[in-house]
Amino acid sequence: MNEKIVVKAEPYDFEFEPRATALMVIDMQNDFLKPGGFGEFLGNDVSLLRRAIEPIRNVLSAVRGTEIKVIHTREGHRPDLSDCPPSKLRRGRLKIRIGDEGPMGRVLVRGQKGHEIIDELKPLEGEPVIDKPGKGSFYATDLHLILQNWGIKYLVITGVTTEVCVHTTVREANDRGYECLVLEDCVASYFPEFHEVGIKMIKAQGGIFGWVSDSKRFIEAIRGLK
Ligand code: C5J
């Protein structure tokens, strides 16, 4: 469909072409959302992130079967940790660090249970999963290449955490020329106050990093695409 769809959003309506749009689901992994993972070892209450699961699930089922592409990311490292900066390994002086054995296998290591995307949001065949060593989804990954090959101009952003991997990705995407729409109820933080300010920062100054809407307004806008 060449026609543009309009979503009610802030700071003003977001217009996008479905065939040039990708839905990104960022880092919805056991390590961040389940007890006994990296998020908990950092000292966080991981239950705070669960509020995003149901809205993301609704958006995924609205988007699947339309021209809008779906792409997932996971934060984590090679088993030999050769892609993990020593600064990241040291940071926090944690008792259980990246690469150590935890209840869900080695923490934040690819191939381990903790690194997997949560059961509720498992990727379907044909939906690429980008493994990233950093917070930003573009850094040291082939995300930009895939999006360019698909002709993507617009990104609909969901996932965790609002002020860390979501924000870093939105900022990276913005500098690469993508128009980003963040769905407020589909992103979450261990710190509700950071979530609130993080969302405000995206849409301030005329949408300095992009637009903000929510799952209901987005789903309403794409009703009729299937
Ligand atoms: C964090 C992320 N918070 N996915 N990672 O360490 O936001």
mmCIF file of C-alpha atoms and ligand atoms in Angstrom, residues 26-27 29 32 38 42 44 75 132 135 160-166 190, ligand 1:
data_model
loop_
_atom_site.group_PDB
_atom_site.id
_atom_site.type_symbol
_atom_site.label_atom_id
_atom_site.label_comp_id
_atom_site.label_asym_id
_atom_site.label_seq_id
_atom_site.Cartn_x
_atom_site.Cartn_y
_atom_site.Cartn_z
ATOM 1 C CA ILE A 26 13.655 -4.571 21.519
ATOM 2 C CA ASP A 27 15.246 -6.976 24.042
ATOM 3 C CA GLN A 29 14.395 -11.357 26.848
ATOM 4 C CA PHE A 32 15.555 -8.558 31.514
ATOM 5 C CA PHE A 38 20.801 -9.821 34.276
ATOM 6 C CA LEU A 42 21.635 -5.221 38.418
ATOM 7 C CA ASN A 44 16.067 -4.169 39.632
ATOM 8 C CA GLU A 75 21.218 -7.851 23.898
ATOM 9 C CA LYS A 132 23.529 -6.829 19.539
ATOM 10 C CA LYS A 135 22.456 -0.882 24.021
ATOM 11 C CA VAL A 160 12.738 -2.522 27.013
ATOM 12 C CA THR A 161 14.062 -0.522 28.668
ATOM 13 C CA THR A 162 12.682 2.901 27.837
ATOM 14 C CA GLU A 163 15.688 4.992 28.778
ATOM 15 C CA VAL A 164 18.402 2.477 27.887
ATOM 16 C CA CYS A 165 18.079 0.246 24.800
ATOM 17 C CA VAL A 166 14.896 1.864 23.485
ATOM 18 C CA TYR A 190 12.684 -0.499 35.951
HETATM 19 C C1 C5J B 1 19.564 -2.705 29.835
HETATM 20 C C2 C5J B 1 18.199 -2.840 27.866
HETATM 21 N N1 C5J B 1 18.668 -1.968 30.494
HETATM 22 N N2 C5J B 1 17.753 -3.737 26.998
HETATM 23 N N3 C5J B 1 19.304 -3.179 28.593
HETATM 24 O O1 C5J B 1 20.634 -2.970 30.349
HETATM 25 O O2 C5J B 1 17.621 -1.776 28.047
#
